[in-house]
mmCIF file of C-alpha atoms in Angstrom:
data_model
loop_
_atom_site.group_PDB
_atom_site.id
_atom_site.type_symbol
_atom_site.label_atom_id
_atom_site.label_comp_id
_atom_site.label_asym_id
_atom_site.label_seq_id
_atom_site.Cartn_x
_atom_site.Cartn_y
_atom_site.Cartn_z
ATOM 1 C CA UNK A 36 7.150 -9.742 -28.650
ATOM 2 C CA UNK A 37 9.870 -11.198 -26.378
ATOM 3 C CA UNK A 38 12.887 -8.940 -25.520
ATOM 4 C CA UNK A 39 15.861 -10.508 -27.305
ATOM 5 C CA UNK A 40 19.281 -10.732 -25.202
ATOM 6 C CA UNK A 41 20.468 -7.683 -26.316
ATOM 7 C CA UNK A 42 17.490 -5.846 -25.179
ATOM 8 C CA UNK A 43 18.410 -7.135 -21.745
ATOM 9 C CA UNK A 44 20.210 -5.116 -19.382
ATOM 10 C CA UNK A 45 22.727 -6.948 -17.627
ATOM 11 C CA UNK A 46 24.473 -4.254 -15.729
ATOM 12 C CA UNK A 47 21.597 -4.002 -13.340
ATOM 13 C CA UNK A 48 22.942 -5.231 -9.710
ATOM 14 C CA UNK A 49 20.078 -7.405 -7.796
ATOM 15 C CA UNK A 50 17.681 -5.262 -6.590
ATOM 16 C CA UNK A 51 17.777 -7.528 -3.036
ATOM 17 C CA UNK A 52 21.201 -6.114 -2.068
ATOM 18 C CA UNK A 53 21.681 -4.387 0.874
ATOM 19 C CA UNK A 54 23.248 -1.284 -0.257
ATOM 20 C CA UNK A 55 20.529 -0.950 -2.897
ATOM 21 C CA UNK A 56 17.750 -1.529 -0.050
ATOM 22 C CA UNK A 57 18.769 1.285 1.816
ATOM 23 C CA UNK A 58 19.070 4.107 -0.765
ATOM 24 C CA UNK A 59 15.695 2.774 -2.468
ATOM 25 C CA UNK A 60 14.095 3.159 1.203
ATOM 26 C CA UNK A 61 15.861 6.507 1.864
ATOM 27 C CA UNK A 62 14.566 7.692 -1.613
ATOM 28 C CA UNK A 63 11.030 6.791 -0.753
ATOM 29 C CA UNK A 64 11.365 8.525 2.379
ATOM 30 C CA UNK A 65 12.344 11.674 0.897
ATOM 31 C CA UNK A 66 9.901 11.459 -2.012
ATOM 32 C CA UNK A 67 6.942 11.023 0.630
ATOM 33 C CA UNK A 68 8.120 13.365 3.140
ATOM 34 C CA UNK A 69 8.183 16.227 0.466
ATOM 35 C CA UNK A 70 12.159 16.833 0.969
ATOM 36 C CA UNK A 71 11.933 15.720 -2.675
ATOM 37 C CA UNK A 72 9.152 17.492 -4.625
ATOM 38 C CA UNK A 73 6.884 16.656 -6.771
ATOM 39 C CA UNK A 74 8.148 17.277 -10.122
ATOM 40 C CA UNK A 75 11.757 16.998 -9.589
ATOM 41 C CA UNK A 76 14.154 15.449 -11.386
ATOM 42 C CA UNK A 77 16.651 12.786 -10.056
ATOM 43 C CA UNK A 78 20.204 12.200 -11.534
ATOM 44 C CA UNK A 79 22.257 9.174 -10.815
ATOM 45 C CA UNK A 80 25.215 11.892 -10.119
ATOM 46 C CA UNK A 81 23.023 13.990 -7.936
ATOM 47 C CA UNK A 82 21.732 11.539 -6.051
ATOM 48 C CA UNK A 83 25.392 10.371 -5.536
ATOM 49 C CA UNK A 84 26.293 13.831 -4.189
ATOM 50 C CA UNK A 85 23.468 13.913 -2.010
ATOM 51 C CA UNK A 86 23.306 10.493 -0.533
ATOM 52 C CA UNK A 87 27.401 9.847 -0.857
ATOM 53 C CA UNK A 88 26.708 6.053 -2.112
ATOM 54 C CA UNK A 89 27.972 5.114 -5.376
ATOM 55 C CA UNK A 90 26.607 4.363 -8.703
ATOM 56 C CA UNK A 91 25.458 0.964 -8.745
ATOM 57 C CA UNK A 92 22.921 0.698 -6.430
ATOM 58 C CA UNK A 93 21.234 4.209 -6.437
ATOM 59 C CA UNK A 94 20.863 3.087 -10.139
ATOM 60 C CA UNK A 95 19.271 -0.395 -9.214
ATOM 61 C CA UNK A 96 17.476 1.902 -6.561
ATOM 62 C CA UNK A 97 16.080 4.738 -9.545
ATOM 63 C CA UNK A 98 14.769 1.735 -11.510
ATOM 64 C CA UNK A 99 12.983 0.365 -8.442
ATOM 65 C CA UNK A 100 11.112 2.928 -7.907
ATOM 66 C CA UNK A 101 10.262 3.690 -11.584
ATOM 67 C CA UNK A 102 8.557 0.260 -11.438
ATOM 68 C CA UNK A 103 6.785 0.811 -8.473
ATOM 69 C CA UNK A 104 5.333 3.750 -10.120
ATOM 70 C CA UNK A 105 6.996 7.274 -7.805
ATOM 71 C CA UNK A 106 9.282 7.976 -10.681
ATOM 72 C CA UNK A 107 8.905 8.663 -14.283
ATOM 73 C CA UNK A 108 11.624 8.521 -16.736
ATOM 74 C CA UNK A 109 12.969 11.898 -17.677
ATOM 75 C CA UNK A 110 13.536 12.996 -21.526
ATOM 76 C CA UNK A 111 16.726 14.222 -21.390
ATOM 77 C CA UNK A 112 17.759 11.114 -19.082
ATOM 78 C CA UNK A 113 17.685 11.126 -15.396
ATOM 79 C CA UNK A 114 13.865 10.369 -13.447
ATOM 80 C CA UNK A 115 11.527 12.560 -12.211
ATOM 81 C CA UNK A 116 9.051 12.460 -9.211
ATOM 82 C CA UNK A 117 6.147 11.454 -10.571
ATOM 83 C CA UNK A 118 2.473 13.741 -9.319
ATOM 84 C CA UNK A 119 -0.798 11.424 -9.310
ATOM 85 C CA UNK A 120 -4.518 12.188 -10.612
ATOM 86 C CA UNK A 121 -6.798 11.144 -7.494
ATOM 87 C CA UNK A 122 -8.245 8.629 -9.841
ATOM 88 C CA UNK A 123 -5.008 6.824 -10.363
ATOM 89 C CA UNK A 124 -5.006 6.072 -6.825
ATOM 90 C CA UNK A 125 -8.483 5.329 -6.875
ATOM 91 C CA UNK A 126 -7.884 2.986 -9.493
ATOM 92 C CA UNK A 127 -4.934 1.736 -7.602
ATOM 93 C CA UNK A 128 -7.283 0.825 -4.568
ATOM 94 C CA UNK A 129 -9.725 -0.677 -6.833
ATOM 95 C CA UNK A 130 -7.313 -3.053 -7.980
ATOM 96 C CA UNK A 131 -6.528 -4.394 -5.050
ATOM 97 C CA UNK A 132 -10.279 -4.670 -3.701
ATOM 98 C CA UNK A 133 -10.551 -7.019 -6.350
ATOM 99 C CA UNK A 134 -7.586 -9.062 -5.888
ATOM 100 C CA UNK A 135 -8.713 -9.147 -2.188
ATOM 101 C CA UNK A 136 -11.791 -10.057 -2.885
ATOM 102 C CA UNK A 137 -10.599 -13.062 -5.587
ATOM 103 C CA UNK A 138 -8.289 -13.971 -2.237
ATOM 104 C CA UNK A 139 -11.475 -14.287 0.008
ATOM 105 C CA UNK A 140 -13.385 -16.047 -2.166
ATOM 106 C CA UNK A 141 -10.869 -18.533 -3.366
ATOM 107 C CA UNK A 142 -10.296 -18.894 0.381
ATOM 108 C CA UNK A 143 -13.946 -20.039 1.196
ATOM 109 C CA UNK A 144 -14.353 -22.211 -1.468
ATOM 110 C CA UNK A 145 -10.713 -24.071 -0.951
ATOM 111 C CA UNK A 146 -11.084 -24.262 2.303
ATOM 112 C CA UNK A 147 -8.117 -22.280 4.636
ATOM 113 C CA UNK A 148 -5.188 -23.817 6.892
ATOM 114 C CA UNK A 149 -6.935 -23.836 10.545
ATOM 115 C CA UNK A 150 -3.713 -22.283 12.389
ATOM 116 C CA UNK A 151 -3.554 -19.088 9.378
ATOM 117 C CA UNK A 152 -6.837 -18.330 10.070
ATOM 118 C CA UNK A 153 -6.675 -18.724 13.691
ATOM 119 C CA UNK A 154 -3.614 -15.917 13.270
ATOM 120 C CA UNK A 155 -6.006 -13.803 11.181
ATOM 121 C CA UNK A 156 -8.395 -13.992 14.319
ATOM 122 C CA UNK A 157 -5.941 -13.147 17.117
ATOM 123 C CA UNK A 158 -5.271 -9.919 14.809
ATOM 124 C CA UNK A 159 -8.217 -8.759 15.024
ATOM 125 C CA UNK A 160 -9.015 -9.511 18.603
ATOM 126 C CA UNK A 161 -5.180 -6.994 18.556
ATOM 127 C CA UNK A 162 -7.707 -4.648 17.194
ATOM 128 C CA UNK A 163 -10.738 -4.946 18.873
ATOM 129 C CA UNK A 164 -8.579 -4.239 21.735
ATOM 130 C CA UNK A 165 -7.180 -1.084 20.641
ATOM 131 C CA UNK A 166 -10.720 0.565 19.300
ATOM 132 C CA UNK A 167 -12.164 0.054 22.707
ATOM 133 C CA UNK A 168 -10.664 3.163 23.821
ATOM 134 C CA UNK A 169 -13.414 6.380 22.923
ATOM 135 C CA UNK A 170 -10.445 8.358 21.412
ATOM 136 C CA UNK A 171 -6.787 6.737 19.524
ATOM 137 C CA UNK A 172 -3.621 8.583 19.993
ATOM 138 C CA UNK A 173 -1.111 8.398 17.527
ATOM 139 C CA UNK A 174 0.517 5.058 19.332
ATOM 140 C CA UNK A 175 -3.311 3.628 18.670
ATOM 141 C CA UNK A 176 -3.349 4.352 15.233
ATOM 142 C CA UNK A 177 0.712 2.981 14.363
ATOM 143 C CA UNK A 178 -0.676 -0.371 16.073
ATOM 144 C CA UNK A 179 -3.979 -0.107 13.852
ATOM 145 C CA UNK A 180 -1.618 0.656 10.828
ATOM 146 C CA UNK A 181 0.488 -2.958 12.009
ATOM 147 C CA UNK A 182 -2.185 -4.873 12.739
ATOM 148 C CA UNK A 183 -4.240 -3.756 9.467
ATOM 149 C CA UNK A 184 -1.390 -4.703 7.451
ATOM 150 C CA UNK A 185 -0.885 -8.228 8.841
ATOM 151 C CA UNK A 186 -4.527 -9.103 8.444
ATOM 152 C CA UNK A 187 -4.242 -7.867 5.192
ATOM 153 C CA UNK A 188 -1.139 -10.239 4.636
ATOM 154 C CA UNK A 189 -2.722 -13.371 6.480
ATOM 155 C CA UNK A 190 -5.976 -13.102 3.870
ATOM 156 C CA UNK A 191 -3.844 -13.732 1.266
ATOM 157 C CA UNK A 192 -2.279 -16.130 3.004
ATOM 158 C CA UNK A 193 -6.033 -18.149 3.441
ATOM 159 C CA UNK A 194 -6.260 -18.166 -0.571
ATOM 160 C CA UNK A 195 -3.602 -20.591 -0.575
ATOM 161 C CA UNK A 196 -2.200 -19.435 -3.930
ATOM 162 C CA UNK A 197 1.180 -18.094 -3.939
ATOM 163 C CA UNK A 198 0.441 -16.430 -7.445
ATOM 164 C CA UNK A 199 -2.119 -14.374 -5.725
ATOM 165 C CA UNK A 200 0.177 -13.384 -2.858
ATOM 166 C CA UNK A 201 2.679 -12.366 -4.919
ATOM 167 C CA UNK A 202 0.038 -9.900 -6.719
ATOM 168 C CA UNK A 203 -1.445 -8.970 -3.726
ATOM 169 C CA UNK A 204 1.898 -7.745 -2.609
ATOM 170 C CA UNK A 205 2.745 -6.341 -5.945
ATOM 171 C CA UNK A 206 -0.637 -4.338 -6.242
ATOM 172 C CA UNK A 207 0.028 -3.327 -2.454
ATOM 173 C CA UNK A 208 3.517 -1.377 -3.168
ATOM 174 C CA UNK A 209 1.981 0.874 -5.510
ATOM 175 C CA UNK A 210 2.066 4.474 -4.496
ATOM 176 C CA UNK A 211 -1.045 5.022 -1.704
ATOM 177 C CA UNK A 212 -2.448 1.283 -2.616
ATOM 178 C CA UNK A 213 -1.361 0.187 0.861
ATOM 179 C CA UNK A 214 -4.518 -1.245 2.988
ATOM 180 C CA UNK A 215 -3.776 1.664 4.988
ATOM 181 C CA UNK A 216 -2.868 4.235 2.740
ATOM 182 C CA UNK A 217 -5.325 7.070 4.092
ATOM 183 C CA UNK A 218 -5.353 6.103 8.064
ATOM 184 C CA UNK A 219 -2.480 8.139 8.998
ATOM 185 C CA UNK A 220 -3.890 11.204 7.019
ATOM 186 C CA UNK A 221 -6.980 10.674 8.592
ATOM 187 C CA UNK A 222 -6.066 10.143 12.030
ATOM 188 C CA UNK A 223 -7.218 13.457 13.349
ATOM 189 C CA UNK A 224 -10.539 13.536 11.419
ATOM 190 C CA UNK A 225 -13.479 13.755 14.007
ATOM 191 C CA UNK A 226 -14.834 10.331 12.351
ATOM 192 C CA UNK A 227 -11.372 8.358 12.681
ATOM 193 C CA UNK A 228 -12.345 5.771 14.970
ATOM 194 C CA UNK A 229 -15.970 5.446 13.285
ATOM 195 C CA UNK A 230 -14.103 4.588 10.324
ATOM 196 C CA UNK A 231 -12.068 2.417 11.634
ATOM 197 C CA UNK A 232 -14.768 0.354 13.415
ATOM 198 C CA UNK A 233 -16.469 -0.093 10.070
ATOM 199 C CA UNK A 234 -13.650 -1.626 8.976
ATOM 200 C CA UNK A 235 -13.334 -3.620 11.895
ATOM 201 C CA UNK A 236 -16.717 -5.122 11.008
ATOM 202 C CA UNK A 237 -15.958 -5.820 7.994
ATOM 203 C CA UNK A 238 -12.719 -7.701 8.179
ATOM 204 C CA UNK A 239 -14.794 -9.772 10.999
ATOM 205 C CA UNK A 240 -17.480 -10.552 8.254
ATOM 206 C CA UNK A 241 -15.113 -11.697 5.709
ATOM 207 C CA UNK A 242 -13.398 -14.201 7.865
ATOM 208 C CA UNK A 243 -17.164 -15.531 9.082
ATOM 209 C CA UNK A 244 -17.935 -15.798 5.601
ATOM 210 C CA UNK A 245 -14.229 -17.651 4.510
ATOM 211 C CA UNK A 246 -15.685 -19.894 7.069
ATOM 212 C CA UNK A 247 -18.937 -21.052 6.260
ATOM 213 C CA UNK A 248 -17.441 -21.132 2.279
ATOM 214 C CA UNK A 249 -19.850 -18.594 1.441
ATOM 215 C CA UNK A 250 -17.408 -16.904 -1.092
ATOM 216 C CA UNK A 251 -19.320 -14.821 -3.176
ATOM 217 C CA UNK A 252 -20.202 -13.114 -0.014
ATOM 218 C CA UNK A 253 -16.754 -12.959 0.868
ATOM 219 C CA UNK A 254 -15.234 -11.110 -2.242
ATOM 220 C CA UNK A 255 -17.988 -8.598 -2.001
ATOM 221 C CA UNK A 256 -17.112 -7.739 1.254
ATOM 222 C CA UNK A 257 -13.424 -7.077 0.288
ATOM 223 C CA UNK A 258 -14.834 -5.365 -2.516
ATOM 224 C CA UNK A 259 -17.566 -2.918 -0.753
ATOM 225 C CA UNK A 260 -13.521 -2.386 2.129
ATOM 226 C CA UNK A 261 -12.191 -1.142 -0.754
ATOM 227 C CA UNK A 262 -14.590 1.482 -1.373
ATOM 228 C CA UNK A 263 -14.032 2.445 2.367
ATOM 229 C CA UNK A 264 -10.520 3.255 1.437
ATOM 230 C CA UNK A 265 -11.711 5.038 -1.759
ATOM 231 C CA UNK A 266 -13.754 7.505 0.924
ATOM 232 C CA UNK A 267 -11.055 8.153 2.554
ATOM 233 C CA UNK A 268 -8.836 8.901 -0.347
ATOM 234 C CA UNK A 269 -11.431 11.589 -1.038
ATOM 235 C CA UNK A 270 -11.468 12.868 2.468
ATOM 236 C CA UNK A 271 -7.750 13.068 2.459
ATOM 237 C CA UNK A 272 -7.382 15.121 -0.830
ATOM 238 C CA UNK A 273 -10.298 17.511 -0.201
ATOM 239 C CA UNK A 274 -9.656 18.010 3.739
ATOM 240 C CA UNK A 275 -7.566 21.046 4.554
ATOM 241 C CA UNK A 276 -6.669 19.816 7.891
ATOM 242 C CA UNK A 277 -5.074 17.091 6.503
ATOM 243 C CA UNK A 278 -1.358 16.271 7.319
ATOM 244 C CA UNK A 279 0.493 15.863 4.265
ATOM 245 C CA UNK A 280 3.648 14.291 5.308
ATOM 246 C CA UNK A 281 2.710 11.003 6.285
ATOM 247 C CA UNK A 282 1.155 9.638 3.302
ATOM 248 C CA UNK A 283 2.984 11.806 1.010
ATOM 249 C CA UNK A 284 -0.101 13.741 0.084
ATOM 250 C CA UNK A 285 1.945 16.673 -2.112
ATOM 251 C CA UNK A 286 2.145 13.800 -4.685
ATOM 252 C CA UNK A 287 -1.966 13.647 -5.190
ATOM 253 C CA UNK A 288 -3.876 16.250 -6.932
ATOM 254 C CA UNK A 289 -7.585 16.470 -6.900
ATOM 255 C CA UNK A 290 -9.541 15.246 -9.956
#
């Protein structure tokens, strides 16, 4: 049923503005860096005290990040940090594996713009570069994080359908759905660059097979990167040694 005009809210500023931006990013920050825990509940007034910015846009801020899923509504009014199940983010990951892997395969049987996928190639010749060292420092792995995310970008860019870009980067800004989520976390794992060499292969083998339009082949490759993420969602939550800063990890509890 369609929300009628008084179900609207029009005292809602634009979610684009500046002011907004900033405490919405700010928010995030502290959500994922623990300052604010799991659990706790957020205020419009308290969040005024604490970040001295007004009303109006820590309110268009709140609502963001209700819908992007690290806030629940509270009962008694306010929001609350929301905690996930590991399966939610599973299931989060597994969504986009499969809007990847529509992306890919729409891709190699549309045929792709020669100069995005030439971009898409140069990105990962950015990577191939950085995984021929034997170890990564962290500078290695904030490149890998870059570069990941472009590629990422520049396959949805070779469907040639802005309706699936816009998903893609919709299904992307949900908490820990990132491409790479779990890199950081993993960064010090003894099998870091391992990992990231698999995927390395595989993003190789889903451009080869955008361009000989094999696209079954190509969706079940983004499909089977997914499930590389997935294993290292699992690593990350079970792993003691595992920072929990960087990707927020307070926020996940095991299954």
């Amino acid at each position: 049923m369609a929300p009628s005009m008084s179900d609207i809210k029009t005292d809602v500023p634009e979610e684009g503005s500046s002011q907004t931006v900033k405490v919405q990013l700010k928010l995030r920050e502290m959500i994922f860096s623990g300052e604010l825990q799991a659990g706790a509940r957020l205020t419009e007034l308290a969040v005024v005290e604490r970040l001295g910015v007004s009303r109006t846009p820590i309110r268009a801020a709140l609502i963001r990040l209700e819908q992007e899923g690290l806030l629940q509504p509270w009962p008694s009014g306010g929001f609350a940090v929301r905690t996930f199940s590991e399966s939610d983010v599973a299931d989060a990951i597994e969504l986009r594996g499969t809007l990847e892997g529509l992306a890919a395969r729409v891709a190699a049987e549309r045929g792709v713009v020669a100069a995005v996928l030439e971009q898409a190639k140069q990105c990962l010749a950015g990577i191939d570069q950085l995984l021929q060292a034997l170890t990564l420092n962290d500078e290695a792995f904030s490149s890998y994080v870059r570069l990941n995310a472009h590629f990422h970008g520049l396959l949805g860019q070779l469907s040639g359908s802005a309706m699936l870009q816009r998903e893609l980067e919709r299904v992307g800004s949900l908490p820990f759905a990132s491409p790479s989520g779990f890199v950081v976390a993993q960064a010090n794992s003894p099998q870091a660059r391992d990992m990231l060499v698999v995927a390395q292969d595989q993003h190789r083998q889903v451009l080869d097979a955008v361009e000989r339009r094999e696209g079954a082949r190509a969706e079940a490759i983004m499909r089977e990167h997914s499930r590389l993420a997935q294993r290292n969602l699992r690593d990350a939550v079970r792993s003691p040694e595992t920072p929990t800063n960087p990707v927020g990890m307070r926020l996940i509890r095991p299954n």
